[in-house]
Coordinates of C-alpha atoms in Angstrom, one line a residue:
M1 CA -38.7 35.1 47.3
S2 CA -39.4 33.5 43.9
E3 CA -37.2 30.8 42.7
P4 CA -34.7 32.1 40.1
D5 CA -35.4 31.1 36.5
Q6 CA -33.0 28.3 35.8
M7 CA -34.3 27.2 32.4
G8 CA -32.9 30.3 30.8
V9 CA -29.4 29.3 31.6
E10 CA -29.9 25.7 30.5
H11 CA -31.5 26.6 27.2
N12 CA -28.6 28.9 26.3
L13 CA -25.8 26.4 27.3
L14 CA -27.2 23.1 26.3
D15 CA -28.0 21.9 22.8
K16 CA -29.5 18.4 23.1
D17 CA -28.8 17.7 19.4
N18 CA -25.1 18.5 19.8
P19 CA -23.9 17.7 23.3
F20 CA -20.4 19.2 22.4
R21 CA -21.8 22.6 21.3
I22 CA -21.1 24.1 24.7
L23 CA -17.5 23.0 24.5
E24 CA -17.1 24.3 20.9
D25 CA -18.5 27.7 21.7
S26 CA -16.8 28.2 25.0
L27 CA -13.3 26.6 24.5
A28 CA -11.6 29.7 23.2
S29 CA -13.0 31.8 26.1
F30 CA -11.7 29.6 28.9
P31 CA -8.6 31.1 30.6
S32 CA -5.4 29.0 30.4
D33 CA -5.2 28.8 34.2
H34 CA -8.5 26.9 34.3
S35 CA -10.3 29.6 36.2
L36 CA -13.5 31.3 35.1
T37 CA -15.1 34.4 36.5
S38 CA -18.7 35.4 36.0
S39 CA -19.0 37.7 33.0
T40 CA -22.7 38.1 33.3
E41 CA -25.1 39.3 35.9
F42 CA -28.4 37.6 36.3
R43 CA -31.1 40.1 36.8
S44 CA -34.6 38.9 37.6
T45 CA -37.7 41.0 38.0
S46 CA -39.9 40.5 41.1
A47 CA -42.9 38.3 40.7
A48 CA -46.0 38.2 42.7
P49 CA -46.5 35.2 45.0
G50 CA -47.8 32.3 43.0
S51 CA -46.9 33.9 39.7
S52 CA -44.4 32.5 37.2
P53 CA -40.9 33.7 37.3
S54 CA -40.0 36.2 34.6
R55 CA -37.4 35.3 31.7
S56 CA -33.9 36.1 32.9
S57 CA -31.6 38.4 31.1
F58 CA -27.9 39.1 31.1
S59 CA -26.0 42.3 31.2
S60 CA -22.8 42.7 29.2
R61 CA -20.5 43.2 32.1
S62 CA -20.5 41.7 35.7
T63 CA -21.4 43.7 38.8
A64 CA -21.1 40.8 41.2
T65 CA -18.6 41.1 44.0
S66 CA -15.4 39.1 44.1
S67 CA -16.9 36.8 46.8
D68 CA -19.7 35.9 44.5
R69 CA -17.3 34.8 41.7
V70 CA -17.0 31.0 41.2
T71 CA -14.3 28.8 39.7
W72 CA -14.7 26.9 36.5
G73 CA -16.1 23.5 37.0
N74 CA -18.5 24.5 39.7
I75 CA -20.8 27.0 37.9
C76 CA -23.8 28.0 39.9
P77 CA -27.2 28.1 38.1
H78 CA -26.9 31.8 37.3
G79 CA -23.2 32.6 37.9
V80 CA -24.1 34.5 41.2
I81 CA -24.4 33.0 44.6
T82 CA -27.7 34.0 46.2
S83 CA -28.7 33.5 49.8
G84 CA -31.1 30.7 50.5
F85 CA -30.3 29.0 47.3
K86 CA -31.8 25.6 47.1
S87 CA -30.3 22.9 45.0
P88 CA -32.7 21.5 42.3
P89 CA -32.8 17.8 41.4
K90 CA -29.5 16.3 40.3
T91 CA -30.9 15.4 36.9
R92 CA -30.3 19.0 35.8
V93 CA -26.8 18.9 34.5
L94 CA -25.1 20.8 31.7
C95 CA -24.0 17.8 29.7
H96 CA -25.2 14.5 28.3
G97 CA -23.7 11.2 29.6
H98 CA -24.0 8.4 32.0
S99 CA -22.1 9.9 34.9
D100 CA -23.4 12.1 37.6
Y101 CA -21.3 15.3 37.5
G102 CA -23.2 17.2 40.1
Y103 CA -25.7 20.0 39.6
G104 CA -24.4 22.8 37.3
S105 CA -21.1 20.9 36.4
I106 CA -19.6 20.7 32.9
I107 CA -17.1 18.3 31.4
N108 CA -13.5 19.5 31.1
P109 CA -13.2 20.3 27.4
R110 CA -9.5 19.5 27.3
K111 CA -10.3 16.1 28.6
I112 CA -12.9 15.6 25.8
I113 CA -10.4 16.7 23.2
Q114 CA -7.7 14.3 24.6
D115 CA -10.2 11.4 24.6
E116 CA -11.4 12.1 21.0
L117 CA -7.8 12.4 19.8
Q118 CA -6.8 9.2 21.5
S119 CA -9.9 7.5 20.0
G120 CA -8.7 8.6 16.5
D121 CA -5.2 7.4 17.1
D122 CA -6.5 4.0 18.3
A123 CA -8.6 3.6 15.2
F124 CA -5.6 4.6 13.0
K125 CA -3.4 2.0 14.5
K126 CA -6.1 -0.7 13.8
G127 CA -6.3 0.4 10.2
Q128 CA -9.8 1.9 10.6
Y129 CA -9.0 5.1 8.7
I130 CA -12.6 6.3 8.2
E131 CA -13.3 6.1 11.9
A132 CA -10.0 7.7 12.7
L133 CA -10.8 10.6 10.3
E134 CA -14.2 11.1 12.0
G135 CA -12.5 11.3 15.4
Y136 CA -10.0 13.9 14.2
D137 CA -12.8 15.9 12.6
R138 CA -14.6 16.1 16.0
V139 CA -11.5 17.3 17.6
L140 CA -10.9 20.0 15.0
R141 CA -14.5 21.3 15.5
M142 CA -13.6 21.9 19.1
K143 CA -10.0 23.0 18.6
P144 CA -9.4 24.0 15.0
K145 CA -5.8 25.1 15.7
S146 CA -4.6 21.8 17.0
V147 CA -1.4 21.1 15.0
T148 CA -1.1 17.5 16.3
C149 CA -4.6 16.7 15.1
R150 CA -4.0 18.3 11.7
I151 CA -0.9 16.2 11.2
S152 CA -2.8 13.0 12.3
R153 CA -5.7 13.9 10.0
A154 CA -3.3 14.4 7.1
D155 CA -1.6 11.0 7.8
T156 CA -5.0 9.4 7.7
L157 CA -5.9 11.0 4.4
V158 CA -2.7 9.6 2.9
Q159 CA -3.7 6.1 4.0
L160 CA -7.0 6.6 2.3
G161 CA -5.3 7.7 -0.9
R162 CA -6.7 11.2 -0.7
F163 CA -3.4 12.8 -1.4
E164 CA -4.4 16.3 -2.4
E165 CA -6.5 16.8 0.7
A166 CA -3.6 15.4 2.8
L167 CA -1.2 17.9 1.3
R168 CA -3.6 20.8 2.1
E169 CA -3.9 19.5 5.7
Y170 CA -0.1 19.3 6.1
H171 CA 0.2 22.9 4.8
V172 CA -2.5 24.1 7.3
A173 CA -0.4 22.6 10.1
Y174 CA 2.7 24.2 8.7
K175 CA 1.1 27.7 8.7
L176 CA -0.1 27.2 12.3
E177 CA 3.3 26.3 13.5
Q178 CA 6.1 26.7 11.0
G179 CA 8.8 25.5 13.4
N180 CA 7.2 22.2 14.1
V181 CA 9.7 19.5 13.2
T182 CA 7.0 16.8 12.9
V183 CA 5.3 18.9 10.2
H184 CA 8.5 19.2 8.3
H185 CA 9.2 15.5 8.7
R186 CA 5.8 14.6 7.3
L187 CA 6.1 17.1 4.4
S188 CA 9.5 15.7 3.6
L189 CA 8.1 12.2 3.4
F190 CA 5.1 13.3 1.4
Y191 CA 7.2 15.2 -1.2
L192 CA 9.5 12.2 -1.4
R193 CA 6.5 10.0 -2.3
L194 CA 5.7 12.5 -5.1
G195 CA 9.2 12.2 -6.4
V196 CA 9.8 16.0 -5.8
V197 CA 13.2 15.5 -4.1
D198 CA 14.3 19.1 -4.0
I199 CA 11.3 20.2 -1.8
A200 CA 11.7 17.0 0.2
E201 CA 15.3 17.9 0.9
M202 CA 14.3 21.4 1.9
H203 CA 11.8 20.2 4.5
M204 CA 14.3 17.5 5.7
S205 CA 16.8 20.3 6.6
L206 CA 14.2 21.9 8.9
T207 CA 13.3 18.7 10.8
S208 CA 15.1 17.3 13.9
Q209 CA 18.3 15.3 13.8
E210 CA 16.3 12.2 14.8
Y211 CA 14.6 12.2 11.4
K212 CA 17.3 13.5 9.2
G213 CA 19.4 10.3 9.0
D214 CA 16.8 8.1 7.5
L215 CA 15.3 10.8 5.3
S216 CA 18.7 11.8 3.9
V217 CA 19.4 8.2 2.9
K218 CA 16.1 7.8 1.1
I219 CA 16.3 11.1 -0.7
E220 CA 19.8 10.3 -2.0
K221 CA 18.7 6.8 -3.2
V222 CA 15.8 8.2 -5.1
K223 CA 17.9 10.9 -6.7
G224 CA 20.5 8.3 -7.7
H225 CA 18.0 5.8 -9.1
L226 CA 16.2 8.5 -11.1
I227 CA 19.5 9.6 -12.7
N228 CA 20.4 6.0 -13.5
S229 CA 17.0 5.2 -15.0
G230 CA 17.2 8.2 -17.3
N231 CA 20.6 7.2 -18.5
A232 CA 19.5 3.6 -19.2
R233 CA 16.5 4.9 -21.1
R234 CA 18.7 7.0 -23.4
C235 CA 20.7 3.9 -24.1
D236 CA 17.6 1.9 -24.9
S237 CA 18.5 -0.4 -22.0
W238 CA 14.9 -1.1 -21.0
K239 CA 15.5 -3.8 -18.5
A240 CA 18.1 -1.7 -16.6
A241 CA 15.8 1.3 -16.7
L242 CA 12.9 -0.9 -15.3
R243 CA 15.2 -2.1 -12.4
E244 CA 16.1 1.5 -11.6
V245 CA 12.6 2.8 -11.6
D246 CA 11.4 -0.1 -9.5
A247 CA 14.1 0.8 -7.0
V248 CA 12.8 4.4 -7.0
I249 CA 9.3 3.2 -6.2
A250 CA 10.5 0.7 -3.5
T251 CA 12.4 3.5 -1.8
G252 CA 9.3 5.5 -1.3
A253 CA 8.5 7.6 -4.5
D254 CA 5.3 5.6 -5.2
T255 CA 2.8 8.4 -5.7
S256 CA 4.2 10.1 -8.7
R257 CA 2.3 10.1 -12.0
S258 CA 5.5 10.7 -14.0
I259 CA 7.5 7.9 -12.3
L260 CA 4.6 5.4 -12.7
A261 CA 4.3 6.5 -16.3
F262 CA 8.0 5.9 -16.8
R263 CA 7.6 2.3 -15.4
A264 CA 4.7 1.7 -17.8
E265 CA 6.8 2.9 -20.8
M266 CA 9.6 0.5 -19.9
L267 CA 7.2 -2.4 -19.6
L268 CA 5.8 -1.4 -23.0
Q269 CA 9.2 -1.4 -24.6
L270 CA 9.7 -4.9 -23.2
N271 CA 6.4 -6.0 -24.8
R272 CA 4.8 -6.6 -21.5
L273 CA 1.7 -4.8 -22.6
E274 CA -0.9 -5.9 -20.1
Q275 CA 1.4 -4.9 -17.2
A276 CA 2.2 -1.6 -18.9
E277 CA -1.5 -0.8 -19.1
E278 CA -2.1 -1.8 -15.5
T279 CA 0.7 0.4 -14.3
F280 CA -0.4 3.3 -16.3
S281 CA -3.9 3.0 -15.0
K282 CA -2.5 3.5 -11.5
A283 CA -0.7 6.6 -12.7
I284 CA -3.7 8.4 -14.1
E285 CA -5.8 7.6 -11.0
L286 CA -3.5 10.1 -9.2
D287 CA -4.5 13.7 -9.1
S288 CA -2.8 15.7 -11.8
K289 CA -2.8 18.7 -9.5
L290 CA -0.3 17.2 -7.1
P291 CA 3.2 18.8 -7.2
T292 CA 5.7 17.3 -9.6
L293 CA 9.3 18.0 -10.7
A294 CA 9.7 21.0 -13.0
K295 CA 11.0 18.7 -15.7
F296 CA 10.9 14.9 -16.1
L297 CA 13.4 13.4 -18.6
G298 CA 13.7 16.9 -20.1
M299 CA 9.9 17.1 -20.7
E300 CA 7.0 18.7 -19.0
P301 CA 5.8 16.0 -16.6
E302 CA 2.2 16.1 -17.8
A303 CA 3.3 16.1 -21.5
Y304 CA 5.4 13.0 -20.8
V305 CA 2.4 11.2 -19.1
C306 CA 0.3 12.0 -22.2
A307 CA 3.0 10.8 -24.5
V308 CA 3.2 7.4 -22.7
H309 CA -0.6 7.2 -22.8
A310 CA -0.5 7.7 -26.6
Q311 CA 2.0 4.9 -27.0
I312 CA 0.0 2.4 -24.9
E313 CA -3.2 3.2 -26.7
M314 CA -1.5 2.6 -30.1
A315 CA -0.1 -0.7 -28.9
M316 CA -3.6 -1.8 -27.8
G317 CA -4.9 -0.9 -31.3
R318 CA -6.9 2.2 -30.2
F319 CA -5.4 4.5 -32.8
E320 CA -7.9 7.3 -32.4
N321 CA -7.3 7.6 -28.7
A322 CA -3.5 7.4 -29.4
V323 CA -3.7 10.4 -31.7
A324 CA -5.7 12.4 -29.2
A325 CA -3.3 11.7 -26.4
A326 CA -0.3 12.6 -28.6
D327 CA -1.9 15.9 -29.6
R328 CA -2.5 16.7 -26.0
A329 CA 1.1 16.0 -25.1
H330 CA 2.2 18.3 -27.9
R331 CA -0.1 21.1 -26.7
V332 CA 1.4 20.9 -23.2
D333 CA 5.1 20.9 -24.3
R334 CA 5.0 22.3 -27.8
F335 CA 8.8 22.9 -28.2
N336 CA 10.1 19.5 -26.9
D337 CA 11.7 17.5 -29.7
E338 CA 10.9 14.1 -28.2
I339 CA 7.2 15.0 -27.7
S340 CA 7.1 16.2 -31.3
A341 CA 8.6 13.0 -32.6
I342 CA 6.2 10.9 -30.7
Q343 CA 3.2 12.9 -32.1
T344 CA 4.6 12.5 -35.6
N345 CA 5.1 8.7 -35.2
V346 CA 1.6 8.2 -33.8
R347 CA 0.0 10.2 -36.6
L348 CA 1.9 8.4 -39.4
T349 CA 1.3 5.0 -37.9
S350 CA -2.4 5.7 -37.6
M351 CA -2.6 7.0 -41.1
A352 CA -0.8 3.9 -42.5
R353 CA -3.1 1.6 -40.7
L354 CA -6.1 3.5 -42.0
N355 CA -4.9 3.3 -45.6
G356 CA -4.0 -0.4 -45.2
N357 CA -7.5 -1.2 -44.0
I358 CA -9.0 0.6 -47.1
H359 CA -6.9 -1.5 -49.4
Y360 CA -7.8 -4.7 -47.5
R361 CA -11.5 -4.1 -47.8
E362 CA -11.0 -3.6 -51.6
K363 CA -9.1 -6.9 -51.7
Q364 CA -5.9 -5.2 -52.7
Y365 CA -3.8 -7.3 -50.4
S366 CA -0.4 -6.4 -51.8
E367 CA -1.1 -2.7 -51.5
A368 CA -2.4 -3.3 -48.0
C369 CA 0.8 -5.1 -47.1
D370 CA 2.8 -2.0 -48.2
Q371 CA 0.8 0.3 -46.0
Y372 CA 1.0 -1.9 -43.0
N373 CA 4.8 -2.2 -43.5
I374 CA 5.0 1.7 -43.6
G375 CA 3.2 1.8 -40.2
L376 CA 5.6 -0.8 -38.8
K377 CA 8.6 1.5 -39.6
Y378 CA 7.3 3.9 -36.9
A379 CA 5.9 1.2 -34.5
R380 CA 8.0 -2.0 -35.0
S381 CA 6.2 -4.0 -32.3
N382 CA 2.6 -3.0 -33.0
A383 CA 0.6 -6.2 -32.6
C384 CA -2.4 -4.8 -34.4
L385 CA -0.4 -3.9 -37.6
L386 CA 1.4 -7.2 -37.5
S387 CA -1.8 -9.1 -37.3
N388 CA -3.3 -7.2 -40.2
L389 CA -0.1 -7.9 -42.2
A390 CA -0.5 -11.6 -41.4
A391 CA -4.1 -11.5 -42.7
C392 CA -2.9 -10.1 -46.0
H393 CA -0.3 -12.9 -46.4
W394 CA -3.0 -15.5 -45.5
Q395 CA -5.2 -14.1 -48.3
L396 CA -2.2 -14.2 -50.7
G397 CA -1.6 -17.8 -49.8
N398 CA 1.8 -17.1 -48.1
W399 CA 1.1 -19.6 -45.3
E400 CA 4.7 -19.8 -44.0
K401 CA 5.0 -16.0 -43.9
C402 CA 1.7 -15.8 -42.2
I403 CA 2.8 -18.2 -39.5
E404 CA 6.1 -16.3 -39.0
I405 CA 4.3 -13.0 -38.5
C406 CA 1.7 -14.6 -36.2
D407 CA 4.6 -15.9 -34.0
Q408 CA 5.8 -12.3 -33.6
V409 CA 2.3 -11.2 -32.6
L410 CA 1.9 -13.9 -30.0
Q411 CA 5.2 -13.1 -28.5
I412 CA 4.1 -9.5 -28.0
R413 CA 0.5 -10.4 -27.0
P414 CA 0.2 -14.1 -26.1
G415 CA -3.6 -13.9 -25.8
Y416 CA -4.2 -12.3 -29.2
I417 CA -7.0 -14.7 -30.4
K418 CA -7.0 -13.4 -34.0
A419 CA -3.4 -14.3 -34.5
L420 CA -3.8 -17.7 -32.8
L421 CA -6.7 -18.7 -35.1
R422 CA -4.9 -17.4 -38.2
R423 CA -1.8 -19.4 -37.3
A424 CA -4.0 -22.5 -36.8
E425 CA -5.6 -22.0 -40.2
S426 CA -2.2 -21.7 -41.8
F427 CA -1.0 -24.9 -40.2
T428 CA -4.2 -26.6 -41.5
K429 CA -3.4 -25.3 -45.0
L430 CA 0.1 -26.8 -44.7
E431 CA -1.3 -30.0 -43.2
K432 CA 0.7 -29.6 -40.0
W433 CA -2.1 -31.2 -37.9
A434 CA -0.4 -31.4 -34.5
E435 CA 0.4 -27.7 -34.6
S436 CA -3.1 -27.0 -35.8
V437 CA -4.7 -29.0 -33.0
R438 CA -2.5 -27.3 -30.5
D439 CA -3.6 -23.8 -31.6
Y440 CA -7.3 -24.7 -31.9
E441 CA -7.3 -26.3 -28.4
A442 CA -5.8 -23.1 -27.0
A443 CA -8.5 -21.1 -28.8
K444 CA -11.2 -23.4 -27.6
K445 CA -10.2 -22.7 -24.0
V446 CA -10.8 -19.0 -24.6
F447 CA -14.1 -19.5 -26.5
P448 CA -15.4 -23.0 -25.5
E449 CA -18.9 -22.4 -27.0
N450 CA -17.7 -21.1 -30.4
A451 CA -19.1 -23.6 -33.0
K452 CA -16.5 -22.7 -35.7
I453 CA -13.6 -23.3 -33.4
V454 CA -15.1 -26.6 -32.1
E455 CA -15.7 -27.8 -35.7
A456 CA -12.2 -26.9 -36.9
L457 CA -10.7 -28.6 -33.9
S458 CA -12.7 -31.8 -34.6
H459 CA -11.5 -31.9 -38.2
A460 CA -7.9 -31.2 -37.2
Q461 CA -8.0 -34.0 -34.6
I462 CA -9.4 -36.5 -37.1
A463 CA -6.8 -35.5 -39.7
L464 CA -4.0 -35.9 -37.1
R465 CA -5.2 -39.5 -36.2
K466 CA -5.5 -40.3 -39.9
S467 CA -2.0 -39.0 -40.6
Q468 CA -0.7 -41.3 -37.8
G469 CA -2.2 -44.4 -39.5
E470 CA -5.2 -44.9 -37.2
D471 CA -8.6 -46.0 -38.4
V472 CA -10.8 -42.9 -38.2
S473 CA -14.0 -44.4 -39.6
R474 CA -15.5 -44.5 -36.2
M475 CA -14.5 -40.8 -35.6
I476 CA -15.9 -39.6 -38.9
S477 CA -19.2 -41.3 -38.2
G478 CA -19.1 -40.3 -34.5
T479 CA -20.7 -36.9 -34.9
E480 CA -23.9 -38.1 -33.4
V481 CA -24.9 -40.4 -30.5
K482 CA -25.3 -44.0 -31.6
D483 CA -28.3 -46.1 -30.4
I484 CA -27.5 -49.5 -28.9
T485 CA -29.6 -52.2 -30.5
S486 CA -28.7 -55.2 -28.5
A487 CA -26.5 -56.6 -25.7
E488 CA -24.0 -57.9 -28.3
H489 CA -23.9 -54.5 -30.0
F490 CA -23.2 -52.9 -26.6
Q491 CA -20.3 -55.2 -25.7
E492 CA -18.8 -54.8 -29.2
S493 CA -19.0 -50.9 -29.0
I494 CA -17.4 -50.5 -25.6
S495 CA -14.7 -52.9 -26.5
E496 CA -13.3 -50.8 -29.3
S497 CA -10.1 -48.9 -28.7
G498 CA -10.4 -45.5 -27.2
A499 CA -13.0 -44.0 -24.9
S500 CA -16.7 -44.6 -25.1
V501 CA -19.4 -42.7 -23.2
V502 CA -22.6 -44.6 -22.6
Y503 CA -25.7 -42.6 -21.9
F504 CA -28.4 -44.6 -20.1
M505 CA -31.7 -42.8 -20.6
E506 CA -35.5 -43.1 -21.1
P507 CA -37.3 -40.9 -23.6
S508 CA -40.1 -40.0 -21.2
N509 CA -37.8 -39.0 -18.3
A510 CA -37.8 -35.2 -17.8
E511 CA -34.1 -34.9 -16.8
C512 CA -33.1 -37.0 -19.8
I513 CA -35.1 -34.7 -22.1
Q514 CA -33.3 -31.8 -20.6
I515 CA -29.7 -33.1 -20.9
S516 CA -30.0 -34.9 -24.3
P517 CA -29.2 -31.8 -26.4
F518 CA -26.1 -31.2 -24.4
V519 CA -25.0 -34.8 -24.9
N520 CA -25.4 -34.3 -28.7
S521 CA -23.2 -31.1 -28.5
L522 CA -20.5 -33.0 -26.7
C523 CA -20.5 -35.6 -29.4
T524 CA -19.8 -33.0 -32.0
S525 CA -17.2 -31.2 -29.8
F526 CA -15.2 -34.4 -28.9
P527 CA -15.0 -36.6 -32.0
L528 CA -12.3 -38.9 -30.5
V529 CA -14.8 -40.2 -28.0
I530 CA -17.6 -42.6 -29.0
F531 CA -21.1 -41.7 -27.6
L532 CA -23.5 -44.5 -27.1
K533 CA -27.2 -44.3 -26.0
V534 CA -29.0 -47.1 -24.1
D535 CA -32.8 -46.8 -23.8
I536 CA -33.5 -48.9 -20.7
S537 CA -37.1 -49.2 -21.5
Q538 CA -36.0 -51.3 -24.5
H539 CA -32.9 -52.9 -23.0
P540 CA -33.5 -53.4 -19.2
L541 CA -31.1 -56.3 -19.1
I542 CA -28.2 -54.1 -20.1
A543 CA -29.1 -51.6 -17.4
K544 CA -29.4 -54.4 -14.9
T545 CA -26.0 -55.9 -15.9
E546 CA -24.3 -52.5 -15.6
N547 CA -26.0 -51.8 -12.3
V548 CA -27.9 -48.7 -13.5
H549 CA -30.9 -47.7 -11.3
V550 CA -31.1 -43.9 -11.6
L551 CA -31.6 -41.8 -14.8
P552 CA -29.8 -40.2 -16.4
S553 CA -26.6 -42.1 -15.8
F554 CA -23.3 -42.0 -17.7
I555 CA -20.6 -44.7 -17.7
I556 CA -17.2 -44.1 -19.5
Y557 CA -15.4 -47.2 -20.8
K558 CA -11.8 -47.3 -21.9
N559 CA -10.9 -50.3 -24.1
G560 CA -13.8 -52.3 -22.7
N561 CA -13.1 -51.4 -19.0
K562 CA -15.3 -49.2 -16.9
V563 CA -13.3 -46.2 -15.7
K564 CA -15.9 -43.6 -14.6
E565 CA -19.6 -43.6 -13.6
M566 CA -21.7 -40.5 -13.1
I567 CA -25.3 -40.3 -11.9
C568 CA -27.3 -37.2 -12.8
P569 CA -24.1 -35.2 -13.3
L570 CA -24.0 -31.4 -13.8
K571 CA -23.2 -30.4 -17.4
H572 CA -19.8 -28.9 -16.6
V573 CA -18.8 -32.1 -14.6
L574 CA -19.8 -34.3 -17.5
Q575 CA -18.0 -32.2 -20.0
S576 CA -14.8 -32.1 -17.9
W577 CA -14.6 -35.9 -17.8
V578 CA -15.4 -36.3 -21.5
E579 CA -12.7 -33.7 -22.3
Y580 CA -10.2 -35.6 -20.0
Y581 CA -10.7 -38.9 -22.0
N582 CA -11.0 -37.1 -25.4
F583 CA -7.3 -37.2 -26.1
S584 CA -5.9 -39.5 -23.4
D585 CA -4.0 -42.7 -24.4

């Protein structure tokens, strides 16, 4: 008797590229009682002795006797027990792995599913959400109707910030098993995060008593804080409204575009512009297709988001963007009075600013002032308009008025460099040197390499010392590094009051050649410090006396005393020490 063809069975059941394919294809066909009867009959044609066996084929229905049927987990090579059957080598198994399952055995698919699901849960607990998602996806390829796995996959998508996908996954689980209390619990929490409290409340009512208590408290808190925040906004109580909306977010409603936009608006009203922009950027990162309340503060939610966007863009001085956002809000909610008012204000403010800029370019400063003041009627705290108004008063010689307006700008936007420099220039015009030095030093921290700022600061520092009765002749002449001509000259120079930086160098030294231009720039930037240069090839005795052996070397003296020594310093290190002694007593 010829040996039955076994490769036909193996090729049909085993896909080496996907060891789980047999499980995926056969899972649905396995009986629930874990028994399996042969559904095919192996039929082989006779072969002559020594000839190759013919390819096996399967009939659609079984003709084997009941005694020939085998239980699942011990499948014979062809589903039919034949007399004289000889077991082939153990290496022929219907699975991949490291264990020996016996000839003809397969892995329990339910065990595989449990292991993969557990693997996903373990990865989720460790915060490895991508790995967890991959594990759940493998389970769903084998068992697409697993409600537990669908819920776990949706939870993982939430952690990854893929909220729209998560909501779809929750709804698939809901359709598979509408009475599942865990599904209702997750949906209630998810809609609470979106701020859609009515749907959250509906799903809460369908969950178990175990979940209802905590959910009920959270939903009621969110509803109460939303009502309070709206009332505070109507009364222009921005701080109270901000407290209430922060409480809404802390309670769980942290994934709502409308609620985050509300928080951004309150921050904007409190002139916390950078925080407002940061909060709003988080709002627009969320998908606009996520469910929202039917109305938010009496407006279409998307229209409200666009309206807040318009106000932030206008506050940042991006007037064209502000007009576009306001127009978009009006298209979404055409008949809302507040949206219409915001659109009108944005358009009028933008037009006034444009007209003011035209007058300013034509040096019609009074007319420009009038236009900027018109714009400020609709946007009282617009830093851009206020800064332009301050520029007009500076051009008109109204220094005190310019300073007053710059103060307002810097309260709204502390880092607004134009207003800071304009105020420093106004203080200079009024010979208020201490205030001028303060503003120029603040500006220099922002733009340390700006030559105009450095020069203006130098002049203001010299003027301040002169106004205090100090001899500034050494400062006025100290715009370049002085050459030391003798040991007596050296001692006399370092003994003067204030700080002196002595640069020990040699003209032929490569490192000295490289750093010399930087030393010259420091001399210009820090006029209160005297810079001296000692060429050791001409004055080796001075170098020996000061114990200088490596070039370039820098020694800082204060009132004749050595206070700091640096050998081949980095540029930023040298500058930091010079700056430290520039204005120290």
